Tab-separated table of C-alpha atoms in Angstrom:
chain	number	residue	atom	x	y	z
A	272	UNK	CA	-210.820	50.436	62.344
A	273	UNK	CA	-209.040	46.834	62.376
A	274	UNK	CA	-206.200	45.848	64.718
A	275	UNK	CA	-203.995	45.399	61.400
A	276	UNK	CA	-204.834	48.949	59.912
A	277	UNK	CA	-204.129	50.145	63.691
A	278	UNK	CA	-200.995	48.704	64.098
A	279	UNK	CA	-199.778	49.849	60.659
A	280	UNK	CA	-200.633	53.510	61.502
A	281	UNK	CA	-199.012	53.151	64.609
A	282	UNK	CA	-195.749	51.331	63.191
A	283	UNK	CA	-195.167	54.662	61.020
A	284	UNK	CA	-194.752	56.484	63.710
A	285	UNK	CA	-192.107	54.246	65.737
A	286	UNK	CA	-189.290	56.107	67.047
A	287	UNK	CA	-185.793	54.202	65.902
A	288	UNK	CA	-183.323	54.388	68.024
A	289	UNK	CA	-179.262	54.100	67.021
A	290	UNK	CA	-177.817	52.674	70.192
A	291	UNK	CA	-174.229	53.044	68.048
A	292	UNK	CA	-171.364	54.686	69.808
A	293	UNK	CA	-172.255	57.962	68.307
A	294	UNK	CA	-174.703	58.531	71.517
A	295	UNK	CA	-171.693	58.534	73.911
A	296	UNK	CA	-169.677	61.362	72.353
A	297	UNK	CA	-170.720	64.219	75.211
A	298	UNK	CA	-172.416	63.937	78.453
A	299	UNK	CA	-173.453	67.434	80.057
A	300	UNK	CA	-173.453	67.256	83.392
A	301	UNK	CA	-174.815	69.872	85.518
A	302	UNK	CA	-174.695	70.180	89.280
A	303	UNK	CA	-178.095	71.476	90.352
A	304	UNK	CA	-179.976	72.492	93.401
A	305	UNK	CA	-182.922	71.743	91.458
A	306	UNK	CA	-184.240	74.854	90.226
A	307	UNK	CA	-183.282	77.091	87.040
A	308	UNK	CA	-183.517	80.669	86.182
A	309	UNK	CA	-185.231	81.003	82.700
A	310	UNK	CA	-181.874	83.322	81.408
A	311	UNK	CA	-179.865	79.787	82.114
A	312	UNK	CA	-182.577	77.748	80.165
A	313	UNK	CA	-182.505	79.924	77.514
A	314	UNK	CA	-178.925	79.750	77.310
A	315	UNK	CA	-178.531	76.273	77.644
A	316	UNK	CA	-181.464	75.063	75.290
A	317	UNK	CA	-181.368	77.847	73.093
A	318	UNK	CA	-177.895	77.383	71.877
A	319	UNK	CA	-176.856	76.464	68.351
A	320	UNK	CA	-176.219	72.812	67.865
A	321	UNK	CA	-173.457	71.503	65.411
A	322	UNK	CA	-174.669	69.584	62.345
A	323	UNK	CA	-174.220	65.443	63.272
A	324	UNK	CA	-173.929	66.518	66.687
A	325	UNK	CA	-174.699	64.101	69.571
A	326	UNK	CA	-174.627	64.531	73.480
A	327	UNK	CA	-176.912	63.321	76.511
A	328	UNK	CA	-177.850	65.898	79.315
A	329	UNK	CA	-177.623	64.741	82.759
A	330	UNK	CA	-178.940	66.937	85.976
A	331	UNK	CA	-177.585	65.913	89.458
A	332	UNK	CA	-179.817	67.436	91.959
A	333	UNK	CA	-178.484	68.809	95.282
A	334	UNK	CA	-181.204	68.260	98.035
A	335	UNK	CA	-181.667	71.416	99.753
A	336	UNK	CA	-182.509	70.195	103.187
A	337	UNK	CA	-178.822	68.830	104.097
A	338	UNK	CA	-176.667	70.443	101.596
A	339	UNK	CA	-173.626	69.760	103.916
A	340	UNK	CA	-174.082	66.254	103.369
A	341	UNK	CA	-174.595	66.438	99.819
A	342	UNK	CA	-171.563	68.978	98.347
A	343	UNK	CA	-170.957	70.101	94.381
A	344	UNK	CA	-167.887	67.642	94.228
A	345	UNK	CA	-170.330	64.973	95.522
A	346	UNK	CA	-172.830	65.761	92.531
A	347	UNK	CA	-169.466	65.869	90.307
A	348	UNK	CA	-168.737	62.376	91.263
A	349	UNK	CA	-171.761	61.076	90.443
A	350	UNK	CA	-171.752	62.947	87.138
A	351	UNK	CA	-168.074	61.448	86.365
A	352	UNK	CA	-169.633	58.237	87.379
A	353	UNK	CA	-172.211	58.100	84.676
A	354	UNK	CA	-170.011	59.244	82.002
A	355	UNK	CA	-167.632	56.576	82.599
A	356	UNK	CA	-169.879	53.421	83.172
A	357	UNK	CA	-171.538	54.625	80.078
A	358	UNK	CA	-168.392	55.116	77.752
A	359	UNK	CA	-168.683	58.568	77.126
A	360	UNK	CA	-165.676	60.485	75.268
A	361	UNK	CA	-165.962	63.929	77.089
A	362	UNK	CA	-167.748	65.474	80.002
A	363	UNK	CA	-169.043	68.817	80.038
A	364	UNK	CA	-169.691	70.335	83.732
A	365	UNK	CA	-171.884	73.249	83.327
A	366	UNK	CA	-173.267	74.621	86.382
A	367	UNK	CA	-176.727	76.264	86.767
A	368	UNK	CA	-175.525	79.741	87.331
A	369	UNK	CA	-173.362	80.006	83.884
A	370	UNK	CA	-175.508	80.994	80.987
A	371	UNK	CA	-173.907	80.005	77.493
A	372	UNK	CA	-173.857	82.043	74.325
A	373	UNK	CA	-175.503	80.538	71.387
A	374	UNK	CA	-172.100	79.535	69.800
A	375	UNK	CA	-170.825	77.681	73.037
A	376	UNK	CA	-171.215	74.273	71.518
A	377	UNK	CA	-169.922	75.282	68.058
A	378	UNK	CA	-166.641	75.947	69.822
A	379	UNK	CA	-166.417	73.334	72.093
A	380	UNK	CA	-166.973	70.817	69.304
A	381	UNK	CA	-163.889	72.084	67.426
A	382	UNK	CA	-161.807	70.826	70.571
A	383	UNK	CA	-163.671	67.706	70.759
A	384	UNK	CA	-162.874	67.158	66.804
A	385	UNK	CA	-159.304	67.670	67.227
A	386	UNK	CA	-158.855	65.654	70.558
A	387	UNK	CA	-155.582	67.234	71.219
A	388	UNK	CA	-156.432	69.243	74.491
A	389	UNK	CA	-158.125	66.991	77.097
A	390	UNK	CA	-159.441	70.138	79.078
A	391	UNK	CA	-160.957	73.400	78.076
A	392	UNK	CA	-162.909	75.868	80.188
A	393	UNK	CA	-164.697	78.681	78.860
A	394	UNK	CA	-164.441	82.175	80.395
A	395	UNK	CA	-166.482	83.527	83.034
A	396	UNK	CA	-165.905	86.148	86.024
A	397	UNK	CA	-166.773	86.130	89.688
A	398	UNK	CA	-169.898	87.876	90.827
A	399	UNK	CA	-168.512	90.862	91.957
A	400	UNK	CA	-167.883	94.325	90.962
A	401	UNK	CA	-165.276	94.865	90.523
A	402	UNK	CA	-165.296	91.462	88.562
A	403	UNK	CA	-162.260	89.306	88.788
A	404	UNK	CA	-161.786	86.514	85.837
A	405	UNK	CA	-161.647	82.782	86.901
A	406	UNK	CA	-158.420	82.153	85.273
A	407	UNK	CA	-155.522	81.268	87.628
A	408	UNK	CA	-151.551	80.699	87.084
A	409	UNK	CA	-150.453	79.934	90.743
A	410	UNK	CA	-151.710	79.802	93.832
A	411	UNK	CA	-152.597	82.884	96.466
A	412	UNK	CA	-151.297	85.233	93.900
A	413	UNK	CA	-155.048	86.406	92.709
A	414	UNK	CA	-156.174	85.534	89.384
A	415	UNK	CA	-154.315	85.996	85.962
A	416	UNK	CA	-154.916	89.307	83.530
A	417	UNK	CA	-152.360	89.458	81.272
A	418	UNK	CA	-154.799	88.437	78.372
A	419	UNK	CA	-156.846	89.739	75.690
A	420	UNK	CA	-160.481	88.905	74.365
A	421	UNK	CA	-160.181	86.211	71.829
A	422	UNK	CA	-156.928	84.797	73.373
A	423	UNK	CA	-156.532	80.955	73.840
A	424	UNK	CA	-154.916	81.080	77.453
A	425	UNK	CA	-153.185	78.249	79.156
A	426	UNK	CA	-153.463	78.340	82.818
A	427	UNK	CA	-152.786	75.969	85.839
A	428	UNK	CA	-156.127	76.715	87.595
A	429	UNK	CA	-159.630	76.388	85.845
A	430	UNK	CA	-163.060	76.598	87.369
A	431	UNK	CA	-165.780	73.606	86.400
A	432	UNK	CA	-168.877	75.927	85.939
A	433	UNK	CA	-168.246	75.275	81.929
A	434	UNK	CA	-165.860	73.035	81.424
A	435	UNK	CA	-164.771	70.010	78.886
A	436	UNK	CA	-162.861	67.192	79.914
A	437	UNK	CA	-161.799	64.020	77.850
A	438	UNK	CA	-163.115	61.014	79.841
A	439	UNK	CA	-159.597	59.336	79.428
A	440	UNK	CA	-158.230	61.791	81.830
A	441	UNK	CA	-161.319	61.533	83.929
A	442	UNK	CA	-161.020	57.463	84.060
A	443	UNK	CA	-157.269	57.920	84.963
A	444	UNK	CA	-157.831	59.689	87.715
A	445	UNK	CA	-161.055	57.536	88.734
A	446	UNK	CA	-158.940	54.343	88.444
A	447	UNK	CA	-156.847	55.933	91.467
A	448	UNK	CA	-159.592	57.582	93.656
A	449	UNK	CA	-161.026	55.785	96.819
A	450	UNK	CA	-164.425	54.806	96.725
A	451	UNK	CA	-166.846	56.426	99.062
A	452	UNK	CA	-170.837	56.670	99.679
A	453	UNK	CA	-172.836	59.984	98.636
A	454	UNK	CA	-176.123	58.862	100.247
A	455	UNK	CA	-177.026	55.458	99.019
A	456	UNK	CA	-174.854	55.671	95.767
A	457	UNK	CA	-171.277	54.707	95.831
A	458	UNK	CA	-168.811	56.454	93.808
A	459	UNK	CA	-165.123	57.789	93.691
A	460	UNK	CA	-163.749	61.242	94.976
A	461	UNK	CA	-162.334	62.433	92.051
A	462	UNK	CA	-163.536	65.656	92.901
A	463	UNK	CA	-163.194	66.647	96.687
A	464	UNK	CA	-164.256	69.434	98.814
A	465	UNK	CA	-161.119	70.744	100.380
A	466	UNK	CA	-161.465	71.186	104.377
A	467	UNK	CA	-159.056	69.531	106.302
A	468	UNK	CA	-156.746	70.462	109.790
A	469	UNK	CA	-153.039	69.859	109.175
A	470	UNK	CA	-150.987	69.571	112.307
A	471	UNK	CA	-147.413	71.239	112.549
A	472	UNK	CA	-144.871	72.035	115.137
A	473	UNK	CA	-146.113	75.306	115.036
A	474	UNK	CA	-149.886	74.537	115.507
A	475	UNK	CA	-152.659	73.609	113.712
A	476	UNK	CA	-153.161	74.994	110.067
A	477	UNK	CA	-156.701	74.838	108.245
A	478	UNK	CA	-156.566	74.224	104.522
A	479	UNK	CA	-159.535	75.133	102.431
A	480	UNK	CA	-160.610	75.452	99.157
A	481	UNK	CA	-162.502	74.360	96.178
A	482	UNK	CA	-162.709	71.221	93.954
A	483	UNK	CA	-162.150	73.027	90.847
A	484	UNK	CA	-158.588	73.778	91.976
A	485	UNK	CA	-157.884	71.047	93.824
A	486	UNK	CA	-158.538	68.907	90.712
A	487	UNK	CA	-156.247	70.869	89.003
A	488	UNK	CA	-153.849	70.493	91.563
A	489	UNK	CA	-154.068	66.682	91.673
A	490	UNK	CA	-153.856	66.195	87.810
A	491	UNK	CA	-150.710	67.994	87.383
A	492	UNK	CA	-149.026	66.515	90.790
A	493	UNK	CA	-150.105	62.961	90.275
A	494	UNK	CA	-148.854	62.505	86.779
A	495	UNK	CA	-152.389	62.172	85.214
A	496	UNK	CA	-152.042	63.913	82.021
A	497	UNK	CA	-149.160	61.046	80.958
A	498	UNK	CA	-151.323	58.099	82.680
A	499	UNK	CA	-154.312	59.159	80.105
A	500	UNK	CA	-151.780	59.555	77.364
A	501	UNK	CA	-151.792	63.274	76.916
A	502	UNK	CA	-147.609	63.786	77.595
A	503	UNK	CA	-147.598	66.957	75.697
A	504	UNK	CA	-149.701	68.580	78.511
A	505	UNK	CA	-147.330	66.879	81.289
A	506	UNK	CA	-144.712	69.086	80.134
A	507	UNK	CA	-146.730	72.381	80.475
A	508	UNK	CA	-146.444	74.710	83.346
A	509	UNK	CA	-149.780	75.615	82.609
A	510	UNK	CA	-151.551	72.639	81.208
A	511	UNK	CA	-155.115	73.646	81.101
A	512	UNK	CA	-156.690	75.968	78.182
A	513	UNK	CA	-159.281	78.745	78.991
A	514	UNK	CA	-160.799	79.815	75.523
A	515	UNK	CA	-161.784	83.444	75.950
A	516	UNK	CA	-163.969	83.074	73.124
A	517	UNK	CA	-166.419	80.876	74.914
A	518	UNK	CA	-168.064	83.624	77.175
A	519	UNK	CA	-170.530	82.742	79.903
A	520	UNK	CA	-172.676	85.330	81.917
A	521	UNK	CA	-172.509	84.486	85.872
A	522	UNK	CA	-175.917	84.712	86.945
A	523	UNK	CA	-176.989	85.514	90.186
A	524	UNK	CA	-179.847	82.606	90.757
A	525	UNK	CA	-181.736	85.184	93.407
A	526	UNK	CA	-181.504	88.361	91.907
A	527	UNK	CA	-181.120	87.816	88.050
A	528	UNK	CA	-178.322	89.942	88.221
A	529	UNK	CA	-175.544	88.732	85.588
A	530	UNK	CA	-172.015	89.632	85.963
A	531	UNK	CA	-169.910	91.219	85.125
A	532	UNK	CA	-172.482	93.975	85.018
A	533	UNK	CA	-171.230	96.150	82.665
A	534	UNK	CA	-169.854	93.478	80.098
A	535	UNK	CA	-166.200	92.298	80.142
A	536	UNK	CA	-163.997	94.854	81.258
A	537	UNK	CA	-162.148	97.348	79.043
A	538	UNK	CA	-158.775	96.114	80.121
A	539	UNK	CA	-159.322	92.857	78.155
A	540	UNK	CA	-160.505	94.117	75.100
A	541	UNK	CA	-157.875	94.221	72.068
A	542	UNK	CA	-156.909	97.808	71.223
A	543	UNK	CA	-159.622	98.992	68.517
A	544	UNK	CA	-162.215	96.704	69.557
A	545	UNK	CA	-165.296	98.236	69.706
A	546	UNK	CA	-167.120	95.073	70.685
């Protein structure tokens, strides 16, 4: 075979990549300890992909040898940096213990198309029995339970296990966040692990919490909805949306047990719903 004939055959298999803006629609970022259960892989890569859909996957591994120096918030901040540096429109944080159902992307896609709600969370429960929904209204008053399956619930606190965020909101927070180093990587502290000692006249108080609720508090208190152009959300007492139709199993990566063990508790079922 001549070089000309070989070149002609090889050219027929050339992949032509479109470098246009459609490739920057959605980044799916997963903070990970570096391994995944098969159930998670099947849920993540077996989900139905909407037509004319575009997404890029990023996995930010966490070194297991030094977990105290490389926390989930650090991985999230590296993912945010990548999303903003590459001009993505949306970021989906999907942690490696949240197992998607097949229709998750289809449901999230509707919010991406409408562009009206900047933060949308899927529904999942704690790894406990009895299970508790990770839906919050207020702080220090436990979880919010006055909803039924199928509802779109507005909250002031949502987790980051299965969370869609518009990058305009992330950019507003990023611009006013301090720089810091994660190992040899420079990023900004959009998400923060809350662990501090507060001095008071009565003594020292220890404040601790998770990066998800701290992010929600910061967005609300520091006016980032307004700065990102979402004034309607800024005026809401509960500005974060939980779509209970986007359900995730919360899996124990060591045992494979998925929560809630017996399905969504009956108190959240609508009357006459036998599903």
